[in-house]
Structure formats: structure tokens, C-alpha cells
mmCIF file of C-alpha atoms in Angstrom:
data_model
loop_
_atom_site.group_PDB
_atom_site.id
_atom_site.type_symbol
_atom_site.label_atom_id
_atom_site.label_comp_id
_atom_site.label_asym_id
_atom_site.label_seq_id
_atom_site.Cartn_x
_atom_site.Cartn_y
_atom_site.Cartn_z
ATOM 1 C CA MET Q 20 68.165 41.555 103.801
ATOM 2 C CA ARG Q 21 70.505 39.985 101.262
ATOM 3 C CA GLN Q 22 70.684 41.670 97.898
ATOM 4 C CA PRO Q 23 70.701 40.044 94.450
ATOM 5 C CA PRO Q 24 74.088 38.936 93.157
ATOM 6 C CA ILE Q 25 76.305 41.584 91.600
ATOM 7 C CA GLU Q 26 76.670 41.406 87.831
ATOM 8 C CA LYS Q 27 79.352 38.964 86.681
ATOM 9 C CA ASN Q 28 82.466 40.299 84.969
ATOM 10 C CA ASP Q 29 83.342 36.899 83.485
ATOM 11 C CA SER Q 30 82.263 33.277 83.532
ATOM 12 C CA ILE Q 31 84.614 32.299 86.345
ATOM 13 C CA ILE Q 32 82.456 33.751 89.117
ATOM 14 C CA SER Q 33 80.161 31.080 90.463
ATOM 15 C CA GLN Q 34 76.396 31.206 90.592
ATOM 16 C CA ASN Q 35 76.645 28.993 93.650
ATOM 17 C CA ILE Q 36 74.116 30.776 95.865
ATOM 18 C CA THR Q 37 71.589 28.003 95.929
ATOM 19 C CA ASP Q 38 70.514 28.344 99.530
ATOM 20 C CA ASN Q 39 70.836 32.136 99.728
ATOM 21 C CA LYS Q 40 72.779 31.852 102.971
ATOM 22 C CA PRO Q 41 75.576 34.321 103.688
ATOM 23 C CA LYS Q 42 79.039 33.103 102.755
ATOM 24 C CA ILE Q 43 82.542 33.501 104.055
ATOM 25 C CA GLN Q 44 85.091 32.474 101.431
ATOM 26 C CA ILE Q 45 88.813 32.359 102.135
ATOM 27 C CA ALA Q 46 91.679 31.313 99.858
ATOM 28 C CA ILE Q 47 95.013 30.525 101.515
ATOM 29 C CA LEU Q 48 98.074 30.804 99.257
ATOM 30 C CA LEU Q 49 101.184 29.236 100.786
ATOM 31 C CA ASP Q 50 104.765 29.555 99.621
ATOM 32 C CA SER Q 51 106.040 25.965 99.559
ATOM 33 C CA SER Q 52 109.683 26.648 98.703
ATOM 34 C CA ASN Q 53 112.436 24.996 100.737
ATOM 35 C CA SER Q 54 112.560 27.559 103.528
ATOM 36 C CA MET Q 55 108.837 27.452 104.345
ATOM 37 C CA ASP Q 56 108.452 24.230 106.317
ATOM 38 C CA GLY Q 57 107.654 26.230 109.442
ATOM 39 C CA LEU Q 58 104.839 28.101 107.705
ATOM 40 C CA ILE Q 59 103.303 24.896 106.374
ATOM 41 C CA GLU Q 60 103.463 23.303 109.829
ATOM 42 C CA GLN Q 61 101.897 26.352 111.494
ATOM 43 C CA THR Q 62 99.049 26.253 108.974
ATOM 44 C CA ARG Q 63 98.455 22.535 109.512
ATOM 45 C CA THR Q 64 98.318 22.868 113.281
ATOM 46 C CA GLN Q 65 96.556 26.215 113.642
ATOM 47 C CA ILE Q 66 93.914 26.109 110.922
ATOM 48 C CA TRP Q 67 91.425 24.410 113.260
ATOM 49 C CA SER Q 68 91.485 27.255 115.782
ATOM 50 C CA VAL Q 69 90.928 29.736 112.926
ATOM 51 C CA ILE Q 70 87.933 27.702 111.725
ATOM 52 C CA ASN Q 71 86.571 27.581 115.273
ATOM 53 C CA ALA Q 72 86.837 31.357 115.490
ATOM 54 C CA VAL Q 73 84.858 31.715 112.252
ATOM 55 C CA SER Q 74 82.154 29.450 113.706
ATOM 56 C CA LYS Q 75 81.317 32.311 116.097
ATOM 57 C CA VAL Q 76 80.353 34.598 113.207
ATOM 58 C CA SER Q 77 76.783 35.291 112.081
ATOM 59 C CA ASN Q 78 75.022 37.558 109.610
ATOM 60 C CA ASN Q 79 71.571 38.876 110.433
ATOM 61 C CA GLY Q 80 71.071 35.909 112.744
ATOM 62 C CA GLU Q 81 72.097 33.363 110.102
ATOM 63 C CA THR Q 82 75.090 31.045 110.282
ATOM 64 C CA PRO Q 83 77.227 31.660 107.189
ATOM 65 C CA VAL Q 84 78.459 28.949 104.842
ATOM 66 C CA PHE Q 85 82.233 28.789 105.307
ATOM 67 C CA GLU Q 86 84.394 27.778 102.347
ATOM 68 C CA VAL Q 87 88.169 27.429 102.088
ATOM 69 C CA SER Q 88 90.487 27.088 99.115
ATOM 70 C CA LEU Q 89 94.145 26.144 99.234
ATOM 71 C CA TYR Q 90 96.992 26.933 96.826
ATOM 72 C CA HIS Q 91 100.708 26.420 97.064
ATOM 73 C CA TYR Q 92 103.323 28.169 94.987
ATOM 74 C CA GLY Q 93 107.055 28.804 94.651
ATOM 75 C CA ASN Q 94 107.845 25.117 94.217
ATOM 76 C CA ASN Q 95 110.010 23.595 91.469
ATOM 77 C CA GLY Q 96 107.801 20.518 91.557
ATOM 78 C CA LEU Q 97 105.109 22.604 89.854
ATOM 79 C CA PRO Q 98 105.130 23.521 86.150
ATOM 80 C CA SER Q 99 106.898 26.753 85.231
ATOM 81 C CA THR Q 100 104.228 27.319 82.579
ATOM 82 C CA GLU Q 101 101.688 27.600 85.418
ATOM 83 C CA GLY Q 102 103.807 30.051 87.387
ATOM 84 C CA PHE Q 103 104.979 27.378 89.829
ATOM 85 C CA ASN Q 104 101.570 27.450 91.546
ATOM 86 C CA ARG Q 105 98.736 24.981 91.916
ATOM 87 C CA MET Q 106 95.204 24.923 93.278
ATOM 88 C CA LEU Q 107 94.922 22.108 95.803
ATOM 89 C CA THR Q 108 91.259 22.651 96.617
ATOM 90 C CA GLN Q 109 88.482 24.633 94.996
ATOM 91 C CA LEU Q 110 86.474 26.693 97.503
ATOM 92 C CA THR Q 111 84.875 23.970 99.624
ATOM 93 C CA ASN Q 112 83.169 23.366 102.944
ATOM 94 C CA ASP Q 113 84.721 19.896 103.163
ATOM 95 C CA LEU Q 114 87.333 20.675 105.793
ATOM 96 C CA ASP Q 115 88.761 17.163 105.759
ATOM 97 C CA VAL Q 116 89.696 17.647 102.096
ATOM 98 C CA VAL Q 117 91.403 20.924 102.993
ATOM 99 C CA SER Q 118 93.357 19.221 105.775
ATOM 100 C CA GLU Q 119 94.295 16.298 103.544
ATOM 101 C CA ASN Q 120 95.723 18.664 100.961
ATOM 102 C CA LEU Q 121 97.598 20.662 103.570
ATOM 103 C CA PHE Q 122 99.379 17.494 104.620
ATOM 104 C CA SER Q 123 100.125 16.651 100.990
ATOM 105 C CA ILE Q 124 102.346 19.720 100.523
ATOM 106 C CA GLN Q 125 106.050 18.977 100.187
ATOM 107 C CA THR Q 126 108.418 21.939 100.181
ATOM 108 C CA ASN Q 127 110.893 22.341 97.338
ATOM 109 C CA GLY Q 128 112.989 25.154 95.892
ATOM 110 C CA GLY Q 129 111.374 27.369 93.305
ATOM 111 C CA GLN Q 130 110.410 30.784 92.016
ATOM 112 C CA GLU Q 131 107.840 32.583 94.145
ATOM 113 C CA TYR Q 132 105.490 34.482 91.858
ATOM 114 C CA ALA Q 133 103.041 36.195 94.209
ATOM 115 C CA GLY Q 134 101.264 38.114 91.466
ATOM 116 C CA TRP Q 135 100.748 34.952 89.418
ATOM 117 C CA VAL Q 136 99.240 32.901 92.254
ATOM 118 C CA ILE Q 137 96.940 35.761 93.299
ATOM 119 C CA ASN Q 138 95.809 36.109 89.685
ATOM 120 C CA SER Q 139 95.199 32.345 89.506
ATOM 121 C CA ALA Q 140 93.108 32.352 92.695
ATOM 122 C CA VAL Q 141 91.010 35.311 91.545
ATOM 123 C CA LYS Q 142 90.282 33.756 88.148
ATOM 124 C CA GLU Q 143 90.048 30.053 88.941
ATOM 125 C CA LEU Q 144 88.006 29.966 92.135
ATOM 126 C CA GLU Q 145 84.208 29.926 92.264
ATOM 127 C CA TRP Q 146 83.806 33.150 94.194
ATOM 128 C CA SER Q 147 80.338 34.165 95.300
ATOM 129 C CA ALA Q 148 78.765 36.894 93.209
ATOM 130 C CA ASN Q 149 76.710 38.299 96.086
ATOM 131 C CA ASN Q 150 78.094 41.650 97.207
ATOM 132 C CA GLU Q 151 77.125 40.980 100.840
ATOM 133 C CA ASP Q 152 79.312 37.872 101.110
ATOM 134 C CA PHE Q 153 82.867 38.030 102.428
ATOM 135 C CA ARG Q 154 85.745 37.088 100.130
ATOM 136 C CA ALA Q 155 89.403 37.194 101.136
ATOM 137 C CA ILE Q 156 92.814 35.908 100.122
ATOM 138 C CA PHE Q 157 95.658 35.289 102.549
ATOM 139 C CA ILE Q 158 99.029 34.988 100.792
ATOM 140 C CA ALA Q 159 102.157 34.045 102.738
ATOM 141 C CA GLY Q 160 105.793 33.981 101.652
ATOM 142 C CA ASN Q 161 109.316 35.253 102.300
ATOM 143 C CA GLU Q 162 110.644 36.355 98.910
ATOM 144 C CA PRO Q 163 110.234 39.582 96.908
ATOM 145 C CA PHE Q 164 106.570 40.257 96.184
ATOM 146 C CA ASP Q 165 107.179 41.459 92.628
ATOM 147 C CA GLN Q 166 108.712 38.344 91.059
ATOM 148 C CA GLY Q 167 107.274 36.817 87.888
ATOM 149 C CA ASN Q 168 105.809 38.284 84.710
ATOM 150 C CA ILE Q 169 102.282 38.814 86.068
ATOM 151 C CA SER Q 170 102.076 42.150 87.843
ATOM 152 C CA TRP Q 171 101.068 41.874 91.486
ATOM 153 C CA GLU Q 172 99.337 45.245 91.150
ATOM 154 C CA ASN Q 173 97.219 44.068 88.216
ATOM 155 C CA ALA Q 174 96.362 40.845 90.070
ATOM 156 C CA ILE Q 175 95.313 42.712 93.205
ATOM 157 C CA ASN Q 176 93.331 45.285 91.247
ATOM 158 C CA LEU Q 177 91.468 42.395 89.599
ATOM 159 C CA ALA Q 178 90.742 40.995 93.064
ATOM 160 C CA SER Q 179 89.495 44.377 94.254
ATOM 161 C CA SER Q 180 87.137 44.604 91.283
ATOM 162 C CA LYS Q 181 85.489 41.439 92.626
ATOM 163 C CA ASP Q 182 85.497 42.710 96.222
ATOM 164 C CA ILE Q 183 88.150 40.175 97.272
ATOM 165 C CA VAL Q 184 90.301 41.464 100.131
ATOM 166 C CA ILE Q 185 94.038 40.715 99.928
ATOM 167 C CA ASN Q 186 95.911 40.017 103.179
ATOM 168 C CA THR Q 187 99.676 39.523 103.015
ATOM 169 C CA ILE Q 188 101.875 37.579 105.452
ATOM 170 C CA TYR Q 189 105.618 38.175 105.209
ATOM 171 C CA CYS Q 190 107.617 35.368 106.822
ATOM 172 C CA GLY Q 191 110.952 37.131 107.000
ATOM 173 C CA ASP Q 192 112.864 39.807 108.862
ATOM 174 C CA ALA Q 193 110.512 42.693 109.558
ATOM 175 C CA GLU Q 194 113.332 45.145 108.816
ATOM 176 C CA ASN Q 195 114.015 43.602 105.413
ATOM 177 C CA ALA Q 196 113.309 45.947 102.515
ATOM 178 C CA GLU Q 197 111.275 43.171 100.882
ATOM 179 C CA SER Q 198 108.667 43.504 103.607
ATOM 180 C CA ASN Q 199 107.732 46.961 102.333
ATOM 181 C CA LEU Q 200 106.308 45.594 99.106
ATOM 182 C CA TRP Q 201 104.344 42.899 100.954
ATOM 183 C CA ALA Q 202 102.840 45.671 103.083
ATOM 184 C CA ARG Q 203 102.121 47.673 99.938
ATOM 185 C CA GLY Q 204 100.303 44.673 98.482
ATOM 186 C CA ALA Q 205 97.947 44.551 101.463
ATOM 187 C CA ASP Q 206 97.393 48.299 101.243
ATOM 188 C CA VAL Q 207 96.436 48.121 97.563
ATOM 189 C CA GLY Q 208 94.316 45.037 98.297
ATOM 190 C CA LYS Q 209 92.409 46.835 101.096
ATOM 191 C CA GLY Q 210 93.528 44.155 103.532
ATOM 192 C CA SER Q 211 95.994 43.676 106.356
ATOM 193 C CA TYR Q 212 99.715 43.063 106.355
ATOM 194 C CA PHE Q 213 101.496 41.154 109.050
ATOM 195 C CA ASN Q 214 104.909 39.761 109.705
ATOM 196 C CA ILE Q 215 105.466 36.441 111.452
ATOM 197 C CA ASP Q 216 108.336 34.239 112.440
ATOM 198 C CA GLN Q 217 107.334 31.036 110.707
ATOM 199 C CA ASN Q 218 109.576 29.043 113.049
ATOM 200 C CA GLU Q 219 108.220 30.546 116.255
ATOM 201 C CA ARG Q 220 107.509 27.930 118.901
ATOM 202 C CA ILE Q 221 103.808 27.449 119.528
ATOM 203 C CA VAL Q 222 102.974 27.690 123.216
ATOM 204 C CA ASP Q 223 100.578 24.908 124.217
ATOM 205 C CA ILE Q 224 98.900 24.925 127.612
ATOM 206 C CA PRO Q 225 97.712 21.469 128.729
ATOM 207 C CA THR Q 226 94.387 21.508 130.544
ATOM 208 C CA PRO Q 227 92.521 19.031 132.765
ATOM 209 C CA TYR Q 228 89.909 18.643 129.998
ATOM 210 C CA ASP Q 229 92.142 17.510 127.137
ATOM 211 C CA GLY Q 230 91.887 13.783 127.774
ATOM 212 C CA GLU Q 231 88.092 13.876 127.946
ATOM 213 C CA ILE Q 232 87.852 15.824 124.688
ATOM 214 C CA ARG Q 233 90.145 13.340 122.979
ATOM 215 C CA GLN Q 234 88.035 10.407 124.225
ATOM 216 C CA LEU Q 235 84.772 12.064 123.208
ATOM 217 C CA ASN Q 236 86.193 12.697 119.749
ATOM 218 C CA GLN Q 237 86.755 8.958 119.373
ATOM 219 C CA GLU Q 238 83.189 8.293 120.475
ATOM 220 C CA LEU Q 239 81.945 10.947 118.048
ATOM 221 C CA ASN Q 240 83.656 9.127 115.189
ATOM 222 C CA GLU Q 241 81.611 6.019 115.941
ATOM 223 C CA THR Q 242 78.393 7.906 115.120
ATOM 224 C CA TYR Q 243 79.239 8.393 111.433
ATOM 225 C CA ILE Q 244 77.694 6.081 108.836
ATOM 226 C CA PRO Q 245 79.243 6.421 105.370
ATOM 227 C CA TYR Q 246 76.978 6.146 102.321
ATOM 228 C CA GLY Q 247 77.116 6.890 98.609
ATOM 229 C CA GLU Q 248 79.954 6.602 96.105
ATOM 230 C CA GLN Q 249 82.381 8.627 98.224
ATOM 231 C CA GLY Q 250 81.149 7.490 101.630
ATOM 232 C CA ILE Q 251 83.897 5.059 102.603
ATOM 233 C CA VAL Q 252 86.628 7.266 101.082
ATOM 234 C CA SER Q 253 85.399 10.307 103.030
ATOM 235 C CA TYR Q 254 84.993 8.273 106.218
ATOM 236 C CA GLU Q 255 88.594 7.075 106.000
ATOM 237 C CA ARG Q 256 89.748 10.603 105.158
ATOM 238 C CA GLN Q 257 88.077 11.890 108.320
ATOM 239 C CA ARG Q 258 89.899 9.352 110.458
ATOM 240 C CA GLN Q 259 93.248 10.032 108.798
ATOM 241 C CA GLN Q 260 92.899 13.760 109.408
ATOM 242 C CA ASP Q 261 92.210 13.015 113.070
ATOM 243 C CA VAL Q 262 95.465 11.043 113.128
ATOM 244 C CA ASN Q 263 97.304 13.904 111.427
ATOM 245 C CA ALA Q 264 95.973 16.480 113.873
ATOM 246 C CA PHE Q 265 96.524 14.443 117.037
ATOM 247 C CA SER Q 266 100.020 13.469 115.835
ATOM 248 C CA SER Q 267 100.970 17.099 115.354
ATOM 249 C CA PRO Q 268 103.887 18.622 117.295
ATOM 250 C CA SER Q 269 101.235 20.921 118.761
ATOM 251 C CA PRO Q 270 98.873 18.918 121.029
ATOM 252 C CA SER Q 271 96.214 21.615 120.694
ATOM 253 C CA ALA Q 272 95.791 20.846 116.983
ATOM 254 C CA GLY Q 273 93.898 17.610 117.585
ATOM 255 C CA LEU Q 274 91.808 19.130 120.342
ATOM 256 C CA ASN Q 275 90.877 22.129 118.211
ATOM 257 C CA ARG Q 276 89.968 19.785 115.353
ATOM 258 C CA ALA Q 277 87.695 17.813 117.693
ATOM 259 C CA ILE Q 278 85.998 21.076 118.633
ATOM 260 C CA THR Q 279 85.634 22.003 114.951
ATOM 261 C CA LYS Q 280 83.733 18.756 114.386
ATOM 262 C CA ILE Q 281 80.875 19.914 116.631
ATOM 263 C CA THR Q 282 80.412 23.212 114.778
ATOM 264 C CA SER Q 283 78.220 23.979 111.783
ATOM 265 C CA ASN Q 284 81.381 24.547 109.721
ATOM 266 C CA TYR Q 285 82.072 20.814 109.786
ATOM 267 C CA ASN Q 286 79.671 19.482 107.174
ATOM 268 C CA THR Q 287 79.534 15.745 106.440
ATOM 269 C CA GLY Q 288 76.071 15.423 104.947
ATOM 270 C CA SER Q 289 77.404 14.500 101.516
ATOM 271 C CA TRP Q 290 78.826 11.211 102.824
ATOM 272 C CA ASP Q 291 77.512 10.664 106.370
ATOM 273 C CA LEU Q 292 74.013 9.214 106.506
ATOM 274 C CA VAL Q 293 73.411 10.387 110.063
ATOM 275 C CA GLU Q 294 73.858 14.066 109.211
ATOM 276 C CA ALA Q 295 72.096 13.645 105.875
ATOM 277 C CA ILE Q 296 68.974 12.253 107.573
ATOM 278 C CA ALA Q 297 69.146 14.710 110.483
ATOM 279 C CA SER Q 298 69.211 17.613 108.013
ATOM 280 C CA ASN Q 299 66.508 16.070 105.786
ATOM 281 C CA SER Q 300 68.816 16.279 102.778
ATOM 282 C CA VAL Q 301 68.208 12.685 101.640
ATOM 283 C CA ASN Q 302 65.374 10.187 101.717
ATOM 284 C CA LEU Q 303 66.344 6.943 103.421
ATOM 285 C CA SER Q 304 64.395 4.873 100.918
ATOM 286 C CA ASP Q 305 66.510 6.317 98.094
ATOM 287 C CA ILE Q 306 69.832 5.175 99.575
ATOM 288 C CA ASP Q 307 71.778 2.501 97.720
ATOM 289 C CA THR Q 308 72.322 0.046 100.559
ATOM 290 C CA ASN Q 309 75.288 -1.470 98.729
ATOM 291 C CA THR Q 310 77.263 1.676 99.575
ATOM 292 C CA LEU Q 311 76.659 1.272 103.317
ATOM 293 C CA PRO Q 312 79.047 -0.528 105.686
ATOM 294 C CA GLU Q 313 78.679 -4.261 105.184
ATOM 295 C CA ASN Q 314 77.017 -4.893 108.558
ATOM 296 C CA LEU Q 315 74.135 -2.533 107.652
ATOM 297 C CA ARG Q 316 73.367 -3.649 104.104
ATOM 298 C CA SER Q 317 70.865 -6.372 104.973
ATOM 299 C CA LEU Q 318 68.800 -4.258 107.403
ATOM 300 C CA THR Q 319 65.248 -3.190 106.649
ATOM 301 C CA THR Q 320 64.543 0.492 106.213
ATOM 302 C CA ASN Q 321 62.943 0.643 109.679
ATOM 303 C CA GLN Q 322 65.885 -1.108 111.308
ATOM 304 C CA LEU Q 323 68.307 1.271 109.620
ATOM 305 C CA ARG Q 324 66.201 4.259 110.624
ATOM 306 C CA ASN Q 325 66.278 3.149 114.253
ATOM 307 C CA ILE Q 326 70.081 2.926 114.198
ATOM 308 C CA ILE Q 327 70.352 6.361 112.579
ATOM 309 C CA ASN Q 328 68.035 7.905 115.178
ATOM 310 C CA GLU Q 329 70.152 6.349 117.903
ATOM 311 C CA MET Q 330 73.292 7.832 116.346
ATOM 312 C CA ILE Q 331 71.662 11.255 116.003
ATOM 313 C CA GLU Q 332 70.796 11.262 119.698
ATOM 314 C CA LYS Q 333 74.221 9.985 120.712
ATOM 315 C CA ARG Q 334 75.996 12.554 118.542
ATOM 316 C CA GLU Q 335 74.048 15.454 119.984
ATOM 317 C CA GLN Q 336 74.891 14.305 123.504
ATOM 318 C CA ILE Q 337 78.599 14.047 122.654
ATOM 319 C CA LYS Q 338 78.578 17.456 120.987
ATOM 320 C CA THR Q 339 77.047 18.991 124.093
ATOM 321 C CA GLU Q 340 79.716 17.428 126.289
ATOM 322 C CA ILE Q 341 82.550 18.575 124.023
ATOM 323 C CA SER Q 342 81.071 22.079 123.888
ATOM 324 C CA GLU Q 343 80.968 22.318 127.679
ATOM 325 C CA LEU Q 344 84.521 20.995 128.007
ATOM 326 C CA SER Q 345 85.695 23.362 125.293
ATOM 327 C CA GLU Q 346 84.404 26.349 127.252
ATOM 328 C CA LYS Q 347 86.162 25.130 130.384
ATOM 329 C CA ARG Q 348 89.350 24.519 128.400
ATOM 330 C CA THR Q 349 89.261 28.033 126.950
ATOM 331 C CA GLN Q 350 88.799 29.553 130.399
ATOM 332 C CA TYR Q 351 91.661 27.494 131.800
ATOM 333 C CA ILE Q 352 94.001 28.528 128.980
ATOM 334 C CA THR Q 353 93.056 32.195 129.384
ATOM 335 C CA GLN Q 354 93.761 32.067 133.112
ATOM 336 C CA ASN Q 355 97.062 30.209 132.749
ATOM 337 C CA ARG Q 356 98.530 31.771 129.623
ATOM 338 C CA PRO Q 357 101.961 33.297 130.248
ATOM 339 C CA ILE Q 358 102.361 36.971 129.536
ATOM 340 C CA LEU Q 359 104.146 37.140 126.201
ATOM 341 C CA GLU Q 360 105.806 40.202 124.762
ATOM 342 C CA ASP Q 361 104.520 39.524 121.286
ATOM 343 C CA ASN Q 362 101.840 37.019 120.265
ATOM 344 C CA THR Q 363 102.280 36.895 116.493
ATOM 345 C CA THR Q 364 101.410 33.346 115.547
ATOM 346 C CA LEU Q 365 99.582 32.720 112.303
ATOM 347 C CA GLU Q 366 96.323 31.843 114.050
ATOM 348 C CA SER Q 367 96.186 34.905 116.308
ATOM 349 C CA LEU Q 368 96.819 37.311 113.438
ATOM 350 C CA MET Q 369 94.432 35.567 111.051
ATOM 351 C CA ILE Q 370 91.646 35.523 113.628
ATOM 352 C CA GLU Q 371 92.106 39.188 114.532
ATOM 353 C CA THR Q 372 92.223 40.155 110.856
ATOM 354 C CA LEU Q 373 89.162 38.098 109.951
ATOM 355 C CA TYR Q 374 87.106 39.440 112.822
ATOM 356 C CA ASN Q 375 87.917 43.054 111.921
ATOM 357 C CA GLN Q 376 87.197 42.554 108.229
ATOM 358 C CA LEU Q 377 84.032 40.541 108.811
ATOM 359 C CA LYS Q 378 82.643 43.194 111.153
ATOM 360 C CA ALA Q 379 83.399 45.847 108.551
ATOM 361 C CA LYS Q 380 81.424 43.755 106.054
ATOM 362 C CA GLY Q 381 78.387 43.624 108.365
ATOM 363 C CA PHE Q 382 78.932 40.255 110.015
ATOM 364 C CA SER Q 383 78.601 39.834 113.783
ATOM 365 C CA ILE Q 384 80.914 38.039 116.212
ATOM 366 C CA ASN Q 385 78.859 36.063 118.729
#
């Protein structure tokens, strides 16, 4: 049984527990200095498989609300007065917004102040105040961890006081003395440290099911009906993020994104009338028809309802087909994966870390 929220230490912590569902909140802090193009690309292409892994998590039989925040830091294009760091997204379940902001990052030289960006994320984000929810920060970089005039130890201790786990990712030579302080940061933050080669080639295994999943994703897109002030903008954002994923150097990125779109983590009810009606979150008679696609604006309420019901049925059928193909794809990849000496990609380490920490927090992996 979920307990009442812990007492707030300051006004930054959100009271956003409206539905009393368990939450998983993750902030990703990326060094965007000149040398980190490989890290940014790995994050863009592998984030969908991490999200899919989180979709297998439950808490006392409930599906958690999954929220992601994104920061970048260490970039001369950002103000020095703000520690060369910037929040790109508040904690959100709108994964298309997260993807859009990931693709907006341009690397540039700068000062990498790890302590400052951790401090910013702890103070600025709307972290859940419920002590049974999971809160974690993943910070990645390749420069000394103790740069800047905000102490990394003070920042991490502040995070710990709010039960926010700190995981550190050092993207440099594992034997470099700088790695020791990154590892120390994870130790103080009660999290995990890992070292990756940000430029490591991602091994993709084509499967006989990839083409069908791609085609079904296109059909799935035809079941969305934008509505409201942000409907068309969000609809176009969804399509652009499909383009970004399927245009990635890693073919699996688009396929994993398509699979994400059939999970509960992919929430479009705020702009997609089909999901909004299916989840009973809006009343069809209250919709401003002027915000609908032009070909639907003159329909009666009953005519519109019939189209929505048709889309609901079609979407569920497509989701079932993608789910079945996804299972077959996973089995094929498992059976045909080459034996590697060291599998240390960002996604594999993040998934392993999240699963271990979520289980320790009382969540279950289905």
C-alpha cells in the first residue's frame, strides 16, 4: 500500500501525485561539449530500448507512471551564469518531447560543471514527494567531476536527502585518474558507476520481422486524431520523431520506437482524441471541433464517435500484431547475437542499473 508523501524540504518538490499511481522518474544529464557527439548519438538511438525495458516494470500490480527529464551541460552556447547547463525538459511522460529535445542538442566546447548540473536537476525538477516512488539521475561526461564552484558532494548529498539516486557514466579511459572521482560520485549518491566507450559501434541484428514492424508503425500513425490547442503540433512532432528514429545510423532505433508506441509509457491522451476517448479522459461533446483535422470538423458527434471507435479497434489490432512481432524479433536477436567480450553500451548498462535499483525499491520486473 502506498504511503502518504514525505514532508517537503522546500517548494521545489512537486505535489504531482494526482492519480496516486507509482512513479518512476529519471533525469538524464548529458555533457554536450565538443567531444561528446558519440554519447549524444548513443542516447538518441538507444533511449527507446531503455523505455521499453521500463515498460516491463510494475509495483504491486500497478503500471507506474514513467517520467523523463533531460539536461545538457558543458557547452559554451549556454550562459556561464547558469553553470553552462540547461534543462531541456521538465519531468514529463511526453516521450516525443524528450526525443525532440535530444535531437536539438548541438555539441560545443565548454566547461563541464557536474556538481552544478546535478544541483540544478535536484532543485528545478518536480520530483515526486512520495517515498515509495523511484527517483534517479544519470549524469554522463568525460571531464573531471569536480569542476565548477558548486561542490559535487554538496549537490549529491542534497539529492540523497530527497531519495534521488545518482548514477555516473564516465565516457573516457577507464584507467584515467579522473574516472575515480566519477566512481566516487556514484558511491556517495548510492547509485552505480559505469564506464563506456561513447564511440563504440552499436551491433544491430536485422530480423525477418523488421519490415512488418516498420509498416505497422505507419499504419498505427494513421489512427491518431489530433485535437486541442497543441493537437496538430504534437501530431507533427510524433511524425518527425519517427523520421528521426528511422533515419538513425542504428536501424534498431526506429523499430524500438515503434515498439515503445504500443506500451503504456507512450501517452498521447493530451493531444490524441482516440486515446483520450478510449481512456475516458475527455467528453466528446466538449471538444472544440475547430481544433480537429479539417476533414472532421463538419461531422456530427455521432459520426465522429463512430470514426473514433473504428480507430480504437484498429489501433488495438495493430498493437497486438506489433507486440507479437516484437517477441519474435527479441527471440531472433537473442539466438543470433554474436558472443561479445564486453557489452557496455549505454542501453545495456542503463537497463541493468535500473532493474537492480527498481527491484531494491520494491518494484517488480515482469
